[in-house]
Tab-separated table of C-alpha atoms in Angstrom:
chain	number	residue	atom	x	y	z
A	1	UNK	CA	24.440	-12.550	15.452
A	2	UNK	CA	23.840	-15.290	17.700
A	3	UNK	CA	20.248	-15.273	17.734
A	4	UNK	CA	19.553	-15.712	13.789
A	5	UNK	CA	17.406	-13.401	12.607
A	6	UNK	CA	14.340	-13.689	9.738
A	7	UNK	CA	12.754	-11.464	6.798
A	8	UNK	CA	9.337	-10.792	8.032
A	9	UNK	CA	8.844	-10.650	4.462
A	10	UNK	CA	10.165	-14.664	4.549
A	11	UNK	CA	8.052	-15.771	6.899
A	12	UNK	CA	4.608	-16.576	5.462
A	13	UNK	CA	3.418	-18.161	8.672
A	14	UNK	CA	3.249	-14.757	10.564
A	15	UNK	CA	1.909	-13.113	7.432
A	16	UNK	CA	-0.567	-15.476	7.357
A	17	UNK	CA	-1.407	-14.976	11.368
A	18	UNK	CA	-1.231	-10.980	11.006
A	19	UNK	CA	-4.128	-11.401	7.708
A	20	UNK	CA	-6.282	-13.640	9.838
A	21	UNK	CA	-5.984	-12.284	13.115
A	22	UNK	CA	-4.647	-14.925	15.412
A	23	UNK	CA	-1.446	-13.106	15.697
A	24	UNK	CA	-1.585	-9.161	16.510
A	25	UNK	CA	1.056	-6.601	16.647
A	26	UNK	CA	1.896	-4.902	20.354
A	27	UNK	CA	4.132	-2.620	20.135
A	28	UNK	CA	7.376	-4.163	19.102
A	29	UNK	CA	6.853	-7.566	19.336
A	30	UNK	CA	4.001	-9.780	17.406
A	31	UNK	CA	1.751	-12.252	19.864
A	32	UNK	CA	-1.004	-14.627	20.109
A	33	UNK	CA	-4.134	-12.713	19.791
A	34	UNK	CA	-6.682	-13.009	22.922
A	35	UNK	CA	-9.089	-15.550	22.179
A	36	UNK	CA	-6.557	-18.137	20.940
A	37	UNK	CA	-4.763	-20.645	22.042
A	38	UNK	CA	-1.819	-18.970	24.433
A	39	UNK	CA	-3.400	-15.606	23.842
A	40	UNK	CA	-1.025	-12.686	24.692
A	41	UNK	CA	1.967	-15.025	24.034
A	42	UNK	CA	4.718	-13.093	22.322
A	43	UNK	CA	5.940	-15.111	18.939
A	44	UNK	CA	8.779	-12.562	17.337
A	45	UNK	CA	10.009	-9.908	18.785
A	46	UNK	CA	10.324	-6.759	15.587
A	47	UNK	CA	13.536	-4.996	14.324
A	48	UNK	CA	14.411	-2.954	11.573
A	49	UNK	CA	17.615	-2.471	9.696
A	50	UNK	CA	19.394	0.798	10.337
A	51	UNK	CA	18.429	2.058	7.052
A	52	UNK	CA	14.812	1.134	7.226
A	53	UNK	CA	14.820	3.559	9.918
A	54	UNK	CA	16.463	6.558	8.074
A	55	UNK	CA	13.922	6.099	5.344
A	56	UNK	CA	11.422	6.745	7.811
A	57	UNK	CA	13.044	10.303	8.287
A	58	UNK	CA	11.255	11.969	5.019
A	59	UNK	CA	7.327	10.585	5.669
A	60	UNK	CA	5.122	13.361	7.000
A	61	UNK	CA	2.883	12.124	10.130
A	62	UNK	CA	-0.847	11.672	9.711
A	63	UNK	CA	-2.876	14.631	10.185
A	64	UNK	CA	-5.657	14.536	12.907
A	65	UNK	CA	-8.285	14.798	10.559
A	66	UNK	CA	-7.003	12.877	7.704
A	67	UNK	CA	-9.373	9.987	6.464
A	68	UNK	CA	-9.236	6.421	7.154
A	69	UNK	CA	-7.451	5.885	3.578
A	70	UNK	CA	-5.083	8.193	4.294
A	71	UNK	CA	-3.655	7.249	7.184
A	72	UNK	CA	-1.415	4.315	6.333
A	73	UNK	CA	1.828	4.280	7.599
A	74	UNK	CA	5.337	4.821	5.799
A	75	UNK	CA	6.184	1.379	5.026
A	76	UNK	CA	2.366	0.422	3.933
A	77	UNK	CA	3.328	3.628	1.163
A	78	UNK	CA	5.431	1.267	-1.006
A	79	UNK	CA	4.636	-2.430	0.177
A	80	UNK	CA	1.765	-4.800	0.042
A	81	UNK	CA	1.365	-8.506	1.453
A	82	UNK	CA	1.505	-9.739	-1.739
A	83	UNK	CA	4.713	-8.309	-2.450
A	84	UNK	CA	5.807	-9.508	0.822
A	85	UNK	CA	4.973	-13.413	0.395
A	86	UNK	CA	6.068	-13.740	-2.945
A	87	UNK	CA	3.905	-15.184	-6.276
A	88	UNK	CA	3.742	-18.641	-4.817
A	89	UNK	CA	2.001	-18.010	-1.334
A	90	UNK	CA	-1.969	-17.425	-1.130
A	91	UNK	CA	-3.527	-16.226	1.456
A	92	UNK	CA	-6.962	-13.792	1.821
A	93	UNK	CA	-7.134	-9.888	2.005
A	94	UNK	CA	-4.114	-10.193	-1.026
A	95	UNK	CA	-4.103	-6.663	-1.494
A	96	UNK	CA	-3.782	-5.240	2.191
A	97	UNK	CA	-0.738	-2.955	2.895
A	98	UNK	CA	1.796	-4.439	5.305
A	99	UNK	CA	0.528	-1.496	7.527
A	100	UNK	CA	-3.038	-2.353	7.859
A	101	UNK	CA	-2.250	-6.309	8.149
A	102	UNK	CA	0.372	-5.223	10.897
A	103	UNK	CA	-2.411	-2.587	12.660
A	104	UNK	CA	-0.051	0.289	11.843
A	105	UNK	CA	-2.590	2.340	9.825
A	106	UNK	CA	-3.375	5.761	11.631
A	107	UNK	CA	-0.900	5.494	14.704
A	108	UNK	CA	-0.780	8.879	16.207
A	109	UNK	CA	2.557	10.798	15.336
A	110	UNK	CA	3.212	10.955	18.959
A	111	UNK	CA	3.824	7.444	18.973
A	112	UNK	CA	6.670	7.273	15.940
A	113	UNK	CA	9.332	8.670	18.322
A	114	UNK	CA	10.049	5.067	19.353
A	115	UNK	CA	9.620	3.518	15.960
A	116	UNK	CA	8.431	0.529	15.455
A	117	UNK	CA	11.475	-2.028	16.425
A	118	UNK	CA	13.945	-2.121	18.963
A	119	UNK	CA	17.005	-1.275	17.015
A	120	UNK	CA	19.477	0.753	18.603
A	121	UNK	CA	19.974	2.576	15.283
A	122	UNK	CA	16.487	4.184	16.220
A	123	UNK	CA	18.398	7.041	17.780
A	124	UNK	CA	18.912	9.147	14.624
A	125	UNK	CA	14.810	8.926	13.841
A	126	UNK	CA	14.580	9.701	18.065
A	127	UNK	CA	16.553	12.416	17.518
A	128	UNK	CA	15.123	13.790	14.250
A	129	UNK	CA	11.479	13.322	15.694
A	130	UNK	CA	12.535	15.603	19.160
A	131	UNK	CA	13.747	18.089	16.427
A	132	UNK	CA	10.177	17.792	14.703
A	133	UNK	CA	8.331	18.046	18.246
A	134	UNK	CA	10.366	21.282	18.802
A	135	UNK	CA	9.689	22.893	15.511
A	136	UNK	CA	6.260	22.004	15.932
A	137	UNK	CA	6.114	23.549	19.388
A	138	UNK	CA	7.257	26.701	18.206
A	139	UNK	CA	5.068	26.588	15.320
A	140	UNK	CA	1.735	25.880	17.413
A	141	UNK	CA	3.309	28.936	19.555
A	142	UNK	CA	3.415	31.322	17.211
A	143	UNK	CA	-0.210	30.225	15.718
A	144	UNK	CA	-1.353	30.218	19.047
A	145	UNK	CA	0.480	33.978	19.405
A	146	UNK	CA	-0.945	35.080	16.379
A	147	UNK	CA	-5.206	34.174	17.759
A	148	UNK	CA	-4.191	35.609	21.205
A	149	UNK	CA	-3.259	39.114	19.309
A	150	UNK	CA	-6.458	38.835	17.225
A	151	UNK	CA	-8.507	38.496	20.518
A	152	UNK	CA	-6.477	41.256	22.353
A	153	UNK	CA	-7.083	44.009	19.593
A	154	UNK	CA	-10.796	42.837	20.090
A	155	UNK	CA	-10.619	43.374	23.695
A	156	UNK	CA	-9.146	46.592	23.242
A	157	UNK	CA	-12.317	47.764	20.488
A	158	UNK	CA	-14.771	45.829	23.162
A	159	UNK	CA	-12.824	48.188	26.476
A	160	UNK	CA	-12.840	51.371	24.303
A	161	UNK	CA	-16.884	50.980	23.302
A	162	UNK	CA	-17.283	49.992	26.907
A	163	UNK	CA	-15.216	53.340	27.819
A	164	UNK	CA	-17.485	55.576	25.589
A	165	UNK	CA	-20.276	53.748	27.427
A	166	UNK	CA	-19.449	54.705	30.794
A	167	UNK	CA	-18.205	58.471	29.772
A	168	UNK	CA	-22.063	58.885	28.399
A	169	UNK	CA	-23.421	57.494	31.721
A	170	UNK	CA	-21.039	59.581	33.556
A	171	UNK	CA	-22.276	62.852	31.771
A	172	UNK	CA	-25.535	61.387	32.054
A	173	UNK	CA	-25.297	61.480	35.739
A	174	UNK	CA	-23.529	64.816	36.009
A	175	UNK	CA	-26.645	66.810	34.846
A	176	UNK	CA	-28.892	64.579	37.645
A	177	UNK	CA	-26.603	65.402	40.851
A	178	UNK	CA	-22.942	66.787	40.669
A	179	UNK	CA	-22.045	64.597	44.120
A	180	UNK	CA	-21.988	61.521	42.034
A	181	UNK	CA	-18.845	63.300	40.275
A	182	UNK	CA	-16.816	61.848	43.042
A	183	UNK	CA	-18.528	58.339	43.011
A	184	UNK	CA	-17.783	57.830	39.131
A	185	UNK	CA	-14.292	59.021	39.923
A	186	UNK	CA	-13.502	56.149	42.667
A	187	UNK	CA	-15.813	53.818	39.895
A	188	UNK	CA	-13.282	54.469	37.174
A	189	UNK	CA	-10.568	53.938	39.565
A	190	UNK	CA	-11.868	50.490	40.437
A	191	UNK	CA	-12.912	49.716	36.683
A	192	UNK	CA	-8.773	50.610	35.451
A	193	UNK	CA	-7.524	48.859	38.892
A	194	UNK	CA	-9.536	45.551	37.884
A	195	UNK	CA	-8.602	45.711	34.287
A	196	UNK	CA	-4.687	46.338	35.173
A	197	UNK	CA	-5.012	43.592	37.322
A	198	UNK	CA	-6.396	41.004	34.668
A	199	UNK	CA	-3.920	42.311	32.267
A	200	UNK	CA	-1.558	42.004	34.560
A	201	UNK	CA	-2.448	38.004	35.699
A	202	UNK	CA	-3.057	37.371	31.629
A	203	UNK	CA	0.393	38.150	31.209
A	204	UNK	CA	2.003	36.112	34.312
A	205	UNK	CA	0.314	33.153	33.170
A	206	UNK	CA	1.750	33.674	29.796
A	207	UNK	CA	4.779	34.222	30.857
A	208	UNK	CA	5.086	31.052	33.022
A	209	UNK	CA	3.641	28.993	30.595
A	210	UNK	CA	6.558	30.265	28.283
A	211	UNK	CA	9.110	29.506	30.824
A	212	UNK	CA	7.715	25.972	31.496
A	213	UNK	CA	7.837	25.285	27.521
A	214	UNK	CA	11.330	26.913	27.127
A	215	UNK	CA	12.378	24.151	30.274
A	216	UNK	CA	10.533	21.267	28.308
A	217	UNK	CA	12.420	22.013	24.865
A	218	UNK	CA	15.867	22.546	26.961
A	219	UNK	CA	15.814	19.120	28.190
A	220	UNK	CA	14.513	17.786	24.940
A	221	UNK	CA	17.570	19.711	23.167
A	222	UNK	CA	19.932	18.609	25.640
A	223	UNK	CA	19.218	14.639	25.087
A	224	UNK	CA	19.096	15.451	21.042
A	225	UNK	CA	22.568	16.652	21.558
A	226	UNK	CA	23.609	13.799	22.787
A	227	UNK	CA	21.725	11.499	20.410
A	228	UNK	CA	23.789	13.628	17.699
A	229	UNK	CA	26.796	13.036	19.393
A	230	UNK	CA	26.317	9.471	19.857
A	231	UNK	CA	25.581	9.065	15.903
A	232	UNK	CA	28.756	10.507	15.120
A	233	UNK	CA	30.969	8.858	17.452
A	234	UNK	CA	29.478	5.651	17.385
A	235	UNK	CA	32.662	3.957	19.418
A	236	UNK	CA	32.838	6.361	21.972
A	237	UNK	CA	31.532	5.434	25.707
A	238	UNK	CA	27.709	5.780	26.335
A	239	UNK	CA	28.027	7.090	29.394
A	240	UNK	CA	27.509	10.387	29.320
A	241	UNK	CA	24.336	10.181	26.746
A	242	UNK	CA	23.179	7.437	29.224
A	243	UNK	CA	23.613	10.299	32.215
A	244	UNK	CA	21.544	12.703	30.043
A	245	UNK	CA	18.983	10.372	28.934
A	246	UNK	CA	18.538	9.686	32.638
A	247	UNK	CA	18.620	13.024	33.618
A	248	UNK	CA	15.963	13.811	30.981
A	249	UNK	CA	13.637	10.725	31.630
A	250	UNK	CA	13.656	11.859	35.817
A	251	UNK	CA	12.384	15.998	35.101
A	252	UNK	CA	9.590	14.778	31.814
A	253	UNK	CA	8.751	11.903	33.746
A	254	UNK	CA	7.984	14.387	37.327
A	255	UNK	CA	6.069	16.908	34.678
A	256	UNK	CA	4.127	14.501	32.797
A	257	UNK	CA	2.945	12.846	36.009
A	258	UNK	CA	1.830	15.764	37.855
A	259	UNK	CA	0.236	16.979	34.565
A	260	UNK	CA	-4.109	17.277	35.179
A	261	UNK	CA	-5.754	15.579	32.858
A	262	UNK	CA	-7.875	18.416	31.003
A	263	UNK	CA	-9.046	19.303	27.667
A	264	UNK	CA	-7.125	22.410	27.355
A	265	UNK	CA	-5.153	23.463	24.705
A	266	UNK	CA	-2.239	25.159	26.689
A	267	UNK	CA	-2.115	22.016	29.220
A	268	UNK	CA	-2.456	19.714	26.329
A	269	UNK	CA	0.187	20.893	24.847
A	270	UNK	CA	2.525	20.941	27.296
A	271	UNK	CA	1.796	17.471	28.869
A	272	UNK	CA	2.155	15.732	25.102
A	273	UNK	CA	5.900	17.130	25.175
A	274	UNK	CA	6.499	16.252	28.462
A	275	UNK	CA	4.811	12.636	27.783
A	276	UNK	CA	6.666	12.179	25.017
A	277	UNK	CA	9.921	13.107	25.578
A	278	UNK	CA	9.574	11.142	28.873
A	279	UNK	CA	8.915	7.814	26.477
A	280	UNK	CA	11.819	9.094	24.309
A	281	UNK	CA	14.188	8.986	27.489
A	282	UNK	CA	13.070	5.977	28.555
A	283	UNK	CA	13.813	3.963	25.219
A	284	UNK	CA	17.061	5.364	24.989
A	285	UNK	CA	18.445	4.601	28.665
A	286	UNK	CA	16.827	1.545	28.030
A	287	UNK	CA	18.594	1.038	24.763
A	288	UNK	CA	21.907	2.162	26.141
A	289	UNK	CA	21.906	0.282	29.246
A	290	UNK	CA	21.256	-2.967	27.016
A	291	UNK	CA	23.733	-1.910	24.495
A	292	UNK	CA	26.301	-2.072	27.987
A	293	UNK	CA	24.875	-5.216	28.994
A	294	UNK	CA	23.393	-3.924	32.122
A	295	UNK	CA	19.844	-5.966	31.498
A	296	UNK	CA	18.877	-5.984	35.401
A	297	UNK	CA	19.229	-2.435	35.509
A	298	UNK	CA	17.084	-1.484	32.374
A	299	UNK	CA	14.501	-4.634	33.386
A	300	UNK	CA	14.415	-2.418	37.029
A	301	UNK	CA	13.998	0.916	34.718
A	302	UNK	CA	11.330	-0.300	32.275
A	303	UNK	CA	9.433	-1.676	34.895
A	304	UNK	CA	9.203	0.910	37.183
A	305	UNK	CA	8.321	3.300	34.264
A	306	UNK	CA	5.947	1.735	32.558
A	307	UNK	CA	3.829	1.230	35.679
A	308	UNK	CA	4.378	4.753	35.835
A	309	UNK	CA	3.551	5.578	32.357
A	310	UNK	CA	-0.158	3.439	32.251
A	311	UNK	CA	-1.200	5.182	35.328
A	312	UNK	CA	-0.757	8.489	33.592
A	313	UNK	CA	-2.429	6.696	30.239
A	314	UNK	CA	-5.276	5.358	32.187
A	315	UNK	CA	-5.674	8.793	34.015
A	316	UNK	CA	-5.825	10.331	30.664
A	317	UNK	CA	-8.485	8.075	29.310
A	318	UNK	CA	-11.128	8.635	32.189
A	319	UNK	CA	-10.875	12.145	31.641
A	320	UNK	CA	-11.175	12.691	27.636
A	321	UNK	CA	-13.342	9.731	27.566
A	322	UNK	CA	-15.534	10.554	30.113
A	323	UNK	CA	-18.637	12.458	28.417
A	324	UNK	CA	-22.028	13.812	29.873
A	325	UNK	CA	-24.165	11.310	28.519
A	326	UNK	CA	-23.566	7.588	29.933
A	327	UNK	CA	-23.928	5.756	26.701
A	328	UNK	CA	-21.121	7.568	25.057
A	329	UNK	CA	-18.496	7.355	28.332
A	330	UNK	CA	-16.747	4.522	26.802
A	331	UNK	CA	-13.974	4.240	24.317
A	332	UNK	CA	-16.590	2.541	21.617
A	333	UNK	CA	-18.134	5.081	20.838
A	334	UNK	CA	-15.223	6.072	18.307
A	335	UNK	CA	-16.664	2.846	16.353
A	336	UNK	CA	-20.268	4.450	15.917
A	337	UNK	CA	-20.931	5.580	12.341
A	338	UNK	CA	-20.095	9.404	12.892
A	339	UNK	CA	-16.212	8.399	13.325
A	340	UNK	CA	-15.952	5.188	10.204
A	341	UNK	CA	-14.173	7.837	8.081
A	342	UNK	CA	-11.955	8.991	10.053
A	343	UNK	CA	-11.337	6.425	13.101
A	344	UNK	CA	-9.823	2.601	12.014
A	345	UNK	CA	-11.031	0.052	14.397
A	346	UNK	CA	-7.243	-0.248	15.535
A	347	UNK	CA	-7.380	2.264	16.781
A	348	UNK	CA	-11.070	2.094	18.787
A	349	UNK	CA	-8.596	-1.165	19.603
A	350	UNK	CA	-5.693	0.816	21.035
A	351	UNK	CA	-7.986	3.320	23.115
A	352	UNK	CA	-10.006	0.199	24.674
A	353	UNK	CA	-6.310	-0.996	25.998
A	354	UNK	CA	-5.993	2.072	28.247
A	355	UNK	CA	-9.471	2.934	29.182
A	356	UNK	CA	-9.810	0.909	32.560
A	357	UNK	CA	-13.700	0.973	32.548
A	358	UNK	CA	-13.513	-0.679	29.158
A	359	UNK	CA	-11.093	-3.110	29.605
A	360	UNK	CA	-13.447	-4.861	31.731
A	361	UNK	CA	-16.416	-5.146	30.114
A	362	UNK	CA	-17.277	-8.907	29.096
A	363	UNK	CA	-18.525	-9.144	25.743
A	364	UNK	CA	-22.016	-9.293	26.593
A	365	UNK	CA	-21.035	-6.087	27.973
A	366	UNK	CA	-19.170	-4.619	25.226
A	367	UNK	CA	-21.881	-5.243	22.668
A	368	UNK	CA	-24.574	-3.548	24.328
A	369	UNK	CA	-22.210	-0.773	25.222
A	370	UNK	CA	-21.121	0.012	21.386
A	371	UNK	CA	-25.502	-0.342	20.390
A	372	UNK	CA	-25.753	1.947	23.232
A	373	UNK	CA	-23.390	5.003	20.983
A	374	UNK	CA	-25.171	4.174	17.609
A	375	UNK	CA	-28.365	4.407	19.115
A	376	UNK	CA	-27.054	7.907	20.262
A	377	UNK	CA	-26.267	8.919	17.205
A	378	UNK	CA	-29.343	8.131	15.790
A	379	UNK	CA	-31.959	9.664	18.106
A	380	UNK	CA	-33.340	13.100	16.193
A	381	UNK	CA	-31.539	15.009	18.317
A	382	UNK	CA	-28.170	13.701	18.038
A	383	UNK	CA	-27.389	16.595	14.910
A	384	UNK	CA	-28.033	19.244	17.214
A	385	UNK	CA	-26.301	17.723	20.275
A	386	UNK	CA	-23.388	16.793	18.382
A	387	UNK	CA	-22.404	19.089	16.130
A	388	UNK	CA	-19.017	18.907	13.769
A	389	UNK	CA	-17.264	20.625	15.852
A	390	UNK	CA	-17.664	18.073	18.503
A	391	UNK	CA	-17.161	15.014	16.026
A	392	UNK	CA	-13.700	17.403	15.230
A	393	UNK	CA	-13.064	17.285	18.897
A	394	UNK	CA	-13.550	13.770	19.352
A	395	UNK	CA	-11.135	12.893	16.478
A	396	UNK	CA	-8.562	14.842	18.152
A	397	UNK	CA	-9.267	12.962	21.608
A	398	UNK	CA	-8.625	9.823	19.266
A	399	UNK	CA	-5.516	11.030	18.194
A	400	UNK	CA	-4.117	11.403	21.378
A	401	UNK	CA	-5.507	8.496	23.419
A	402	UNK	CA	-4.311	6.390	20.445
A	403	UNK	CA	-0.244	8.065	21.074
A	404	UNK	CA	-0.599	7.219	24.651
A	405	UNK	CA	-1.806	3.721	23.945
A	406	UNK	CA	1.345	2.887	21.097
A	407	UNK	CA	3.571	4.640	23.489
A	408	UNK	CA	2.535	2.209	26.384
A	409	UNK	CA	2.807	-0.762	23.881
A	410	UNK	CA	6.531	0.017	22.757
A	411	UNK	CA	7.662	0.721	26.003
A	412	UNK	CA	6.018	-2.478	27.579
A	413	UNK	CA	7.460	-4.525	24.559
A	414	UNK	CA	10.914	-3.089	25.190
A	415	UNK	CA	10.848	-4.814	28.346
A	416	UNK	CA	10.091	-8.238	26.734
A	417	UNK	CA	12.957	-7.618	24.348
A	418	UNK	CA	15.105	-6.898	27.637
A	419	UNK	CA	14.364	-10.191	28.959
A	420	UNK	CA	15.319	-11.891	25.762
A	421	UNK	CA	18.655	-10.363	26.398
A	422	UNK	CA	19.082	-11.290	29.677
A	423	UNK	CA	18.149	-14.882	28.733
A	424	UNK	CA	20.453	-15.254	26.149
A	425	UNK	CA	23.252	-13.775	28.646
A	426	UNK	CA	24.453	-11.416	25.305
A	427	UNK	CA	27.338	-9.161	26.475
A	428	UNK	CA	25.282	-6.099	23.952
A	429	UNK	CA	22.376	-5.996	22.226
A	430	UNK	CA	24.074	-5.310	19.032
A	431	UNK	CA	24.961	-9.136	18.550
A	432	UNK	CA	21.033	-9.662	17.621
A	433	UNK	CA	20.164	-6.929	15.814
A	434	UNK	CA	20.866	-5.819	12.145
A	435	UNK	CA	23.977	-3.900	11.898
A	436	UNK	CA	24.843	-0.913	9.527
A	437	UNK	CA	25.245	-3.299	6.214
A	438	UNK	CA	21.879	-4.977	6.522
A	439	UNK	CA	19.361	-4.603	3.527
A	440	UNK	CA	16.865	-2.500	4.928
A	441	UNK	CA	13.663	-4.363	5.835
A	442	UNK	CA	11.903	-5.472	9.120
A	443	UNK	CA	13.122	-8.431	10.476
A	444	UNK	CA	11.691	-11.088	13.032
A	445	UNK	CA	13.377	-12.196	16.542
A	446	UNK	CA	12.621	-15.130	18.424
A	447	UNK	CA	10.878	-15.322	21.285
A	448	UNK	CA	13.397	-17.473	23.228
């Protein structure tokens, strides 16, 4: 390697800045935190061993609705900073998990398609984690399949009462004036034309929102395929997985961008796959074009779709943050006391990074926005205006601003770690990062 790489588990320093919060982790690479000296300064860029990342393949994501507690992340399963620095290092908050000290507790599953380094080996867990997006996919159809039938067979009991309804009126009216025959006649006509019609639109929209799934998962497939085939022929040319990542990233990347914003299941739904896929795409050309030493052209790709990809994160985040009452339209409001067991302040962190409106609040500001959501929550009426199932709903908004924030992070880091390439003129990426024989921990990149 000709940049020498270091055990983040050797390097009490950055251990030491992680615990006490001058250092943060963005994405892939670990900075000055804002507020210090040469805030926003990357320090280390992150990389894991090939193995590390086929570890990762057996932990189950966090569910939306898990606790705090339970949403650690894989790595914070098994290790804890104490562990990490050894017997003879001190430092405070002992017994933290390398997760929480690293701000990896409760990422959103979305977000775990990158992973958390730059490693090309990465593209086995890519390709296992498009596998998991399409099995969930077809799960959540067939759920979703299941609740449409229930409410169909309703439909049919609510159209049959509402038949027996009109057949009594209609005899009803036969004994009052026999003309009106003929007018119930043309009414029943109209009542069977409007209900063929709705079934009839129902099922169209069904139908096309199958077809624009089934062309979602056929891309996704398509680049899997190629991440397969790339695995097992590691010396053959990239080409033609660099072709189909590009191909993939151009068709998510047009869907997710035209996607409206909008708390609806269906839409939801669809734009997550398309969003992440798109980020999925983007590391691997990325990956692939650094692996070929092409570092202009992936510093050209990056850049033009990240830009891309914050504009859809920030349009995001002024829609599901946006709420009726002022006081709650901010990201914050995920730190009042109705969210502490089941929102980490990370994460109120990552949301804040994409919400525009918040992002400019001085603290002034910021303080007497987040008194302005507790004091929400504790006006008498707040149990009745804000129910569980709208807590529930606003966990799930979490969720998936939080995705879109990590996703953002890793792909903006990735362009940092494409600059350390070009600046270090390396013919492949592979000379600085762990190959197949290295122990399988996280290691730590300079800078420059």
């Amino acid at each position: 390697m000709i940049i020498s790489t270091d055990l983040l588990a050797n390097n009490p320093e950055i251990i030491k800045g992680l615990v006490d919060g001058s250092l943060v982790r963005y994405g892939s690479v670990i900075r000055y935190a804002s507020g210090f000296p040469n805030g926003g300064q990357i320090v280390q860029h992150l990389a894991e061993a090939p193995n590390l990342t086929n570890s990762l393949l057996g932990i189950a994501s966090n569910p939306v609705m898990g606790s705090v507690n339970a949403g650690v992340n894989a790595i914070g399963h098994t290790v804890t900073v104490n562990q990490l620095m050894g017997l003879n290092t001190k430092v405070s908050a002992m017994q933290q998990t390398l997760s929480q000290v690293m701000g990896l507790t409760q990422i959103a599953a979305g977000a775990s398609v990158l992973t958390l380094g730059v490693s090309v080996a990465g593209f086995a867990y890519m390709g296992y984690k498009l596998h998991q997006m399409q099995k969930s996919i077809n799960h959540l159809q067939q759920t979703m399949e299941t609740g449409f039938n229930k409410v169909e067979t309703r439909l049919n009991n609510l159209d049959n009462k509402m038949s027996q309804g009109f057949n009594v009126v209609i005899e009803g009216l036969n004994h009052v004036n026999s003309r009106l025959d003929v007018v119930s006649g043309q009414l029943a006509y109209l009542y069977l034309l409007v209900q063929d019609s709705r079934e009839k639109q129902e099922n169209l929209g069904k139908a096309i929102s199958n077809i624009h799934k089934m062309m979602l998962i056929d891309k996704i497939c398509t680049l899997q395929a190629e991440l397969e085939d790339l695995r097992r022929f590691p010396d053959e040319s990239p080409r033609l997985a660099l072709k189909t990542a590009t191909n993939t990233r151009l068709f998510l990347s047009s869907q997710a961008t035209h996607s409206t914003p909008e708390l609806e299941a269906e839409l939801l739904l669809n734009s997550d796959v398309s969003i992440q896929g798109w980020a999925v795409a983007t590391v691997t050309e990325a990956h692939l074009l650094l692996q070929m030493g092409q570092h202009q052209e992936a510093k050209g790709m990056l850049r033009e779709e990240v830009e891309k990809f914050k504009t859809v994160a920030h349009n995001w985040s002024n829609s599901l943050i946006k709420e009726g009452n002022s006081s709650l339209s901010t990201a914050y409001r995920f730190s009042a006391s109705p969210f502490a067991e089941y929102i980490t302040p990370e994460r109120v962190t990552r949301i804040k990074d994409i919400s525009p409106s918040d992002l400019s609040l001085d603290r002034d500001q910021l303080r007497r926005k987040k008194n302005e959501a507790n004091v929400e929550f504790e006006m008498s009426y707040a149990q009745e205006r804000y129910p569980k199932s709208w807590i529930q709903k606003q966990i799930a908004i979490a969720e998936y601003l939080d995705s879109l924030s990590e996703l953002l992070a890793r792909l903006e880091s990735l362009e940092a770690f494409a600059d350390l390439c070009e600046s270090r003129n390396l013919k492949s990426s592979k000379e600085i990062l762990p190959d197949e024989n290295t122990p399988s921990e996280l290691y730590l990149l300079p800078a420059d």
